[in-house]
Amino acid sequence: MGGSGARSHRGRRVGARLGALTLALLVGGCGVLGTGGDRRHAAELADRRYPGVLDVVAVRTLFPQAAGSEVSFAVADDPDAVVRLRIDAHAGSCEGKDCAGALDRAVEEGRAQAVALRRITSSFAACGYPALAVDPGLGRVWVAASPTGSTVTRVLAEAGACVRAWAPGRDENGGATAVTSVSVHLVSPAVAARLPAGHPSWPTMMRLTDGKLLTALSKRPYYTATYPVRDGEVDPDSGTAVITRPYTYEKAFGDTVQREVGDRLRRTYPRAEVSTYHGIWQLEPGTVDRLRGYVLFCDGPRADGRLCMGDHAVAVTADPEGHPVGGFRVIRDIGSGPLRLPPL
């Protein structure tokens, strides 16, 4: 017993020392995980190769994914551009390569991204839907729009005109690209009004792709409008919308629709047991306030005590809160294994 207690005591001391060492490294001890040396070396390199052009505006450590830091520069003659350099001053390299060449490539990429970003911001601003944010790859744009059942067709067409101006679906030589569709995210104006603005010294590219901004946008339900590309051109009048909801919203919807469908089912099947499988719900075409999907159920509890996975299904249309609207369509004996349900 005494030996076990001593080992436990030594183990706690070793754990405490390791924790203290890790904390020291995280705050910059030994110059391994701190960003100060990386920032200094990056700034010195920028001053030598691009005097008066690049100014450090942010630094973040790459630990634990990698050693070193990502240093972000503003560009003096382009307020939209951000130059990002991954540098490890301790190793004397930039992702294992020469830092001078890495910086040159980063500058070229940053300027090219700024050109692409301006195409986005100018296209959407010109048609009345200014870009709130873009994903880091510049492939998706967020705008403020609140379509309703009576305005969804108009809003999709207006947003589609912006998408068409931004992404014509043709390459530099005029030929059609391999892109078959382009999307834009529509977020409630109320959500847009509360978004973090980002630091005023940041270039436009940094502000519109900021992780905190994108996280804030994804915390509430939003629509994604997708437009087909035909013959190299975006078709603005053929947009379709889907709704994306965070887990808490999705669960609340699923719990409500299952509870209310179960209550109605038991009028006909008194012992009916609804499956806990929430399933996939899609917006009814031409609406943003009607979702269609299936609720699975069994005629009653299983004799062996196993959970109901669903012997039958009910085709349901529900409002955004999960309350069924309209009638039910019961589909019996859907079988086991992969679901084979008729199209909604």
Coordinates of C-alpha atoms in Angstrom, one line a residue:
M1 CA 0.0 0.0 0.0
G2 CA 2.8 2.4 0.9
G3 CA 4.6 1.7 -2.4
S4 CA 1.4 2.3 -4.4
G5 CA 0.9 5.6 -2.6
A6 CA 4.5 6.7 -3.3
R7 CA 4.2 5.9 -6.9
S8 CA 0.9 7.8 -7.1
H9 CA 2.6 10.8 -5.4
R10 CA 5.5 10.7 -7.8
G11 CA 3.1 10.4 -10.7
R12 CA 1.3 13.6 -9.7
R13 CA 4.6 15.4 -9.3
V14 CA 5.7 14.3 -12.8
G15 CA 2.3 15.3 -14.3
A16 CA 2.5 18.7 -12.6
R17 CA 6.0 19.3 -14.0
L18 CA 5.0 18.2 -17.5
G19 CA 2.0 20.5 -17.3
A20 CA 4.1 23.4 -16.2
L21 CA 6.6 22.7 -19.0
T22 CA 3.8 22.6 -21.6
L23 CA 2.4 25.9 -20.3
A24 CA 5.8 27.5 -20.4
L25 CA 6.3 26.4 -24.0
L26 CA 2.8 27.7 -25.0
V27 CA 3.6 31.1 -23.7
G28 CA 6.9 31.3 -25.5
G29 CA 9.4 29.5 -23.4
C30 CA 12.6 28.3 -25.2
G31 CA 11.5 30.2 -28.3
V32 CA 9.9 27.0 -29.7
L33 CA 6.2 27.8 -29.6
G34 CA 6.2 31.6 -29.1
T35 CA 5.4 33.8 -32.1
G36 CA 7.8 36.6 -31.3
G37 CA 10.8 35.2 -33.1
D38 CA 8.7 34.2 -36.1
R39 CA 7.2 37.7 -36.3
R40 CA 10.6 39.4 -36.1
H41 CA 12.2 37.3 -38.8
A42 CA 9.1 37.6 -41.1
A43 CA 9.1 41.4 -40.7
E44 CA 12.9 41.6 -41.4
L45 CA 12.5 39.4 -44.5
A46 CA 9.6 41.6 -45.7
D47 CA 11.6 44.8 -45.2
R48 CA 14.5 43.4 -47.2
R49 CA 12.4 42.1 -50.1
Y50 CA 9.5 44.5 -50.2
P51 CA 10.6 47.7 -48.4
G52 CA 7.6 49.8 -47.4
V53 CA 5.1 47.4 -49.0
L54 CA 4.3 44.8 -46.3
D55 CA 3.2 45.5 -42.8
V56 CA 2.6 42.7 -40.2
V57 CA -1.0 42.8 -38.9
A58 CA -1.5 39.4 -37.2
V59 CA 0.5 36.4 -36.1
R60 CA -0.9 33.0 -34.9
T61 CA 1.0 30.0 -33.8
L62 CA 0.6 26.8 -35.9
F63 CA 1.1 24.6 -32.8
P64 CA 0.0 21.8 -32.4
Q65 CA -0.6 21.1 -36.1
A66 CA 2.9 22.3 -37.0
A67 CA 5.9 24.2 -35.7
G68 CA 6.3 28.0 -36.3
S69 CA 3.7 30.7 -37.0
E70 CA 1.5 32.1 -39.7
V71 CA 2.3 35.8 -40.2
S72 CA -0.2 38.0 -42.0
F73 CA 0.8 41.2 -43.8
A74 CA -1.2 44.0 -45.1
V75 CA -0.1 45.3 -48.5
A76 CA 0.5 49.1 -48.8
D77 CA -0.9 49.5 -52.3
D78 CA -3.8 47.1 -52.0
P79 CA -6.1 47.4 -49.0
D80 CA -7.9 44.2 -50.0
A81 CA -4.9 41.9 -50.1
V82 CA -3.4 39.8 -47.3
V83 CA -0.1 38.0 -47.6
R84 CA 0.2 35.0 -45.3
L85 CA 3.6 33.5 -44.6
R86 CA 4.2 30.3 -42.6
I87 CA 7.6 30.6 -41.0
D88 CA 9.5 28.7 -38.4
A89 CA 12.4 31.0 -37.2
H90 CA 13.7 28.2 -34.9
A91 CA 14.2 25.9 -38.0
G92 CA 15.2 28.8 -40.3
S93 CA 12.7 27.8 -43.0
C94 CA 9.2 28.3 -44.2
E95 CA 7.4 25.0 -44.3
G96 CA 10.8 23.4 -45.0
K97 CA 11.6 25.7 -47.9
D98 CA 13.6 28.9 -48.4
C99 CA 11.7 31.8 -46.9
A100 CA 12.6 34.3 -49.6
G101 CA 10.9 32.3 -52.3
A102 CA 8.0 31.4 -50.0
L103 CA 7.4 35.1 -49.4
D104 CA 7.5 35.9 -53.1
R105 CA 4.9 33.1 -53.7
A106 CA 2.7 34.4 -50.8
V107 CA 2.8 37.9 -52.2
E108 CA 1.8 36.7 -55.7
E109 CA -1.0 34.6 -54.2
G110 CA -2.2 37.3 -52.0
R111 CA -2.5 39.8 -54.8
A112 CA -4.3 37.3 -57.0
Q113 CA -6.8 36.5 -54.2
A114 CA -7.5 40.2 -53.8
V115 CA -8.4 40.5 -57.5
A116 CA -10.8 37.5 -57.1
L117 CA -12.2 39.0 -53.9
R118 CA -12.9 42.4 -55.6
R119 CA -14.8 40.5 -58.3
I120 CA -17.0 39.1 -55.6
T121 CA -17.6 42.3 -53.6
S122 CA -18.2 44.5 -56.7
S123 CA -20.6 42.0 -58.3
F124 CA -22.7 41.5 -55.1
A125 CA -22.7 45.2 -54.1
A126 CA -23.8 46.3 -57.6
C127 CA -26.9 44.2 -57.5
G128 CA -27.9 45.1 -53.9
Y129 CA -26.6 42.2 -51.9
P130 CA -23.2 43.2 -50.4
A131 CA -21.0 40.3 -49.4
L132 CA -20.9 39.8 -45.6
A133 CA -18.3 37.1 -45.7
V134 CA -16.6 34.6 -48.0
D135 CA -15.0 31.2 -47.4
P136 CA -11.2 31.2 -47.4
G137 CA -11.2 29.5 -50.8
L138 CA -13.5 32.3 -52.3
G139 CA -15.9 29.7 -53.5
R140 CA -18.9 30.6 -51.3
V141 CA -20.4 34.0 -50.4
W142 CA -22.6 35.1 -47.6
V143 CA -25.2 37.8 -48.1
A144 CA -28.1 39.2 -46.0
A145 CA -31.5 38.1 -47.3
S146 CA -34.7 37.0 -45.6
P147 CA -36.9 35.2 -48.2
T148 CA -40.5 34.4 -47.2
G149 CA -43.1 32.2 -48.8
S150 CA -44.3 35.1 -51.0
T151 CA -40.8 36.5 -51.9
V152 CA -38.6 33.4 -52.3
T153 CA -38.9 33.3 -56.1
R154 CA -37.9 37.0 -56.4
V155 CA -35.1 36.8 -53.8
L156 CA -33.6 33.7 -55.4
A157 CA -33.7 35.4 -58.8
E158 CA -32.1 38.6 -57.5
A159 CA -29.3 36.7 -55.7
G160 CA -28.9 34.6 -58.8
A161 CA -28.2 37.8 -60.8
C162 CA -25.4 38.6 -58.4
V163 CA -24.0 35.0 -58.8
R164 CA -24.2 35.3 -62.5
A165 CA -22.2 38.5 -62.5
W166 CA -19.6 37.0 -60.2
A167 CA -19.2 33.5 -61.7
P168 CA -20.0 33.3 -65.4
G169 CA -18.7 29.8 -65.6
R170 CA -16.2 30.5 -68.4
D171 CA -12.4 30.3 -68.3
E172 CA -10.0 33.0 -69.5
N173 CA -10.2 31.7 -73.1
G174 CA -14.0 31.9 -73.1
G175 CA -14.6 28.2 -72.9
A176 CA -17.1 26.6 -70.4
T177 CA -15.5 25.4 -67.2
A178 CA -16.2 22.1 -65.5
V179 CA -18.3 23.9 -62.8
T180 CA -21.9 22.7 -62.9
S181 CA -23.4 24.8 -60.2
V182 CA -22.6 27.9 -57.9
S183 CA -24.0 28.6 -54.5
V184 CA -24.5 31.6 -52.2
H185 CA -25.5 31.6 -48.5
L186 CA -28.5 33.7 -47.4
V187 CA -28.5 34.8 -43.7
S188 CA -31.1 36.7 -41.8
P189 CA -30.6 40.5 -41.8
A190 CA -31.0 40.3 -38.0
V191 CA -28.1 37.9 -37.7
A192 CA -26.1 40.0 -40.1
A193 CA -26.6 43.1 -37.9
R194 CA -24.9 41.4 -35.0
L195 CA -21.8 40.0 -36.8
P196 CA -18.3 40.8 -35.5
A197 CA -16.6 43.4 -37.6
G198 CA -13.0 42.3 -37.4
H199 CA -10.1 44.6 -36.7
P200 CA -10.2 47.9 -38.7
S201 CA -6.5 47.5 -39.6
W202 CA -7.1 44.2 -41.3
P203 CA -7.2 43.9 -45.1
T204 CA -10.6 43.2 -46.6
M205 CA -9.6 39.6 -47.3
M206 CA -8.8 39.0 -43.6
R207 CA -12.0 40.6 -42.4
L208 CA -14.3 38.7 -44.8
T209 CA -12.7 35.3 -44.2
D210 CA -12.2 35.7 -40.4
G211 CA -12.9 32.5 -38.5
K212 CA -14.9 34.2 -35.8
L213 CA -17.1 35.8 -38.5
L214 CA -17.8 32.5 -40.3
T215 CA -18.5 30.8 -36.9
A216 CA -21.0 33.5 -36.0
L217 CA -22.8 33.1 -39.4
S218 CA -23.1 29.3 -38.9
K219 CA -24.6 29.5 -35.4
R220 CA -28.1 30.2 -36.7
P221 CA -30.1 28.6 -39.5
Y222 CA -29.4 29.9 -43.0
Y223 CA -30.4 29.1 -46.6
T224 CA -28.1 28.1 -49.4
A225 CA -29.2 29.0 -52.9
T226 CA -27.7 26.9 -55.7
Y227 CA -27.8 27.8 -59.3
P228 CA -27.1 25.5 -62.3
V229 CA -24.4 26.5 -64.8
R230 CA -25.6 25.8 -68.4
D231 CA -23.5 26.4 -71.4
G232 CA -20.9 28.2 -69.3
E233 CA -23.5 30.7 -67.8
V234 CA -25.1 30.7 -64.4
D235 CA -28.9 30.4 -64.8
P236 CA -30.3 32.9 -62.2
D237 CA -33.9 31.9 -62.6
S238 CA -33.4 28.2 -61.7
G239 CA -32.1 28.6 -58.2
T240 CA -33.1 26.1 -55.5
A241 CA -32.8 26.6 -51.8
V242 CA -31.9 24.3 -48.9
I243 CA -31.9 25.1 -45.2
T244 CA -28.9 24.5 -42.9
R245 CA -29.5 24.4 -39.2
P246 CA -27.1 23.9 -36.3
Y247 CA -27.6 20.8 -34.2
T248 CA -29.7 22.3 -31.5
Y249 CA -32.2 23.7 -34.1
E250 CA -32.2 20.4 -36.0
K251 CA -32.8 18.4 -32.9
A252 CA -35.6 20.7 -31.7
F253 CA -37.3 20.4 -35.1
G254 CA -36.9 16.6 -35.2
D255 CA -38.2 16.1 -31.6
T256 CA -41.3 18.2 -32.4
V257 CA -42.2 16.6 -35.6
Q258 CA -41.7 13.1 -34.2
R259 CA -43.8 13.9 -31.1
E260 CA -46.7 15.4 -33.0
V261 CA -46.6 12.7 -35.8
G262 CA -46.6 10.0 -33.1
D263 CA -49.7 11.6 -31.4
R264 CA -51.6 11.6 -34.6
L265 CA -50.5 8.1 -35.6
R266 CA -51.8 6.7 -32.3
R267 CA -55.3 7.7 -33.3
T268 CA -55.1 4.9 -36.0
Y269 CA -52.4 2.7 -34.5
P270 CA -52.9 3.0 -30.7
R271 CA -49.6 1.3 -29.9
A272 CA -47.5 3.0 -32.6
E273 CA -43.9 3.7 -31.6
V274 CA -42.0 6.4 -33.5
S275 CA -38.3 5.8 -34.5
T276 CA -35.8 8.2 -33.0
Y277 CA -34.2 8.5 -36.5
H278 CA -34.6 12.2 -37.5
G279 CA -34.0 11.7 -41.2
I280 CA -33.4 14.2 -43.9
W281 CA -35.8 17.1 -44.5
Q282 CA -35.9 19.2 -47.6
L283 CA -37.6 22.5 -48.4
E284 CA -40.7 22.1 -50.5
P285 CA -39.9 23.5 -53.9
G286 CA -40.8 27.2 -54.2
T287 CA -41.0 27.7 -50.4
V288 CA -38.8 28.5 -47.4
D289 CA -41.4 27.6 -44.7
R290 CA -42.4 24.1 -45.6
L291 CA -40.1 21.1 -45.2
R292 CA -40.8 17.6 -46.4
G293 CA -39.5 14.3 -45.0
Y294 CA -40.3 11.0 -43.5
V295 CA -41.0 9.8 -39.9
L296 CA -40.4 6.1 -39.3
F297 CA -42.6 4.1 -37.0
C298 CA -43.5 0.6 -35.8
D299 CA -47.0 -0.8 -35.0
G300 CA -46.0 -1.2 -31.4
P301 CA -43.1 -1.9 -29.1
R302 CA -41.0 -5.0 -30.1
A303 CA -41.5 -8.1 -28.1
D304 CA -37.7 -8.6 -27.7
G305 CA -37.3 -5.1 -26.3
R306 CA -35.3 -3.8 -29.2
L307 CA -35.7 -0.2 -30.3
C308 CA -38.0 0.6 -33.2
M309 CA -35.9 1.3 -36.3
G310 CA -38.9 1.7 -38.5
D311 CA -41.1 -0.8 -40.2
H312 CA -43.3 1.8 -41.8
A313 CA -43.0 5.5 -42.8
V314 CA -45.1 8.6 -42.8
A315 CA -44.5 11.2 -45.5
V316 CA -44.9 14.6 -43.7
T317 CA -44.8 18.3 -44.5
A318 CA -43.9 20.5 -41.6
D319 CA -43.3 24.1 -40.8
P320 CA -39.8 25.3 -39.7
E321 CA -40.6 24.5 -36.0
G322 CA -41.6 21.0 -36.8
H323 CA -45.4 21.2 -36.6
P324 CA -47.0 19.1 -39.3
V325 CA -49.2 20.9 -41.8
G326 CA -51.6 19.1 -44.1
G327 CA -52.3 15.4 -44.3
F328 CA -50.2 12.3 -43.8
R329 CA -49.3 9.6 -46.2
V330 CA -48.5 6.3 -44.6
I331 CA -46.2 3.9 -46.4
R332 CA -46.2 0.4 -44.9
D333 CA -43.6 -2.3 -44.9
I334 CA -40.5 -0.4 -46.0
G335 CA -38.3 -3.4 -45.2
S336 CA -35.1 -3.6 -43.3
G337 CA -31.6 -2.4 -44.3
P338 CA -31.1 0.7 -46.5
L339 CA -34.2 2.8 -46.7
R340 CA -36.0 2.6 -50.0
L341 CA -38.6 5.2 -49.8
P342 CA -40.5 6.9 -52.8
P343 CA -39.4 10.4 -53.7
L344 CA -41.0 13.2 -51.8

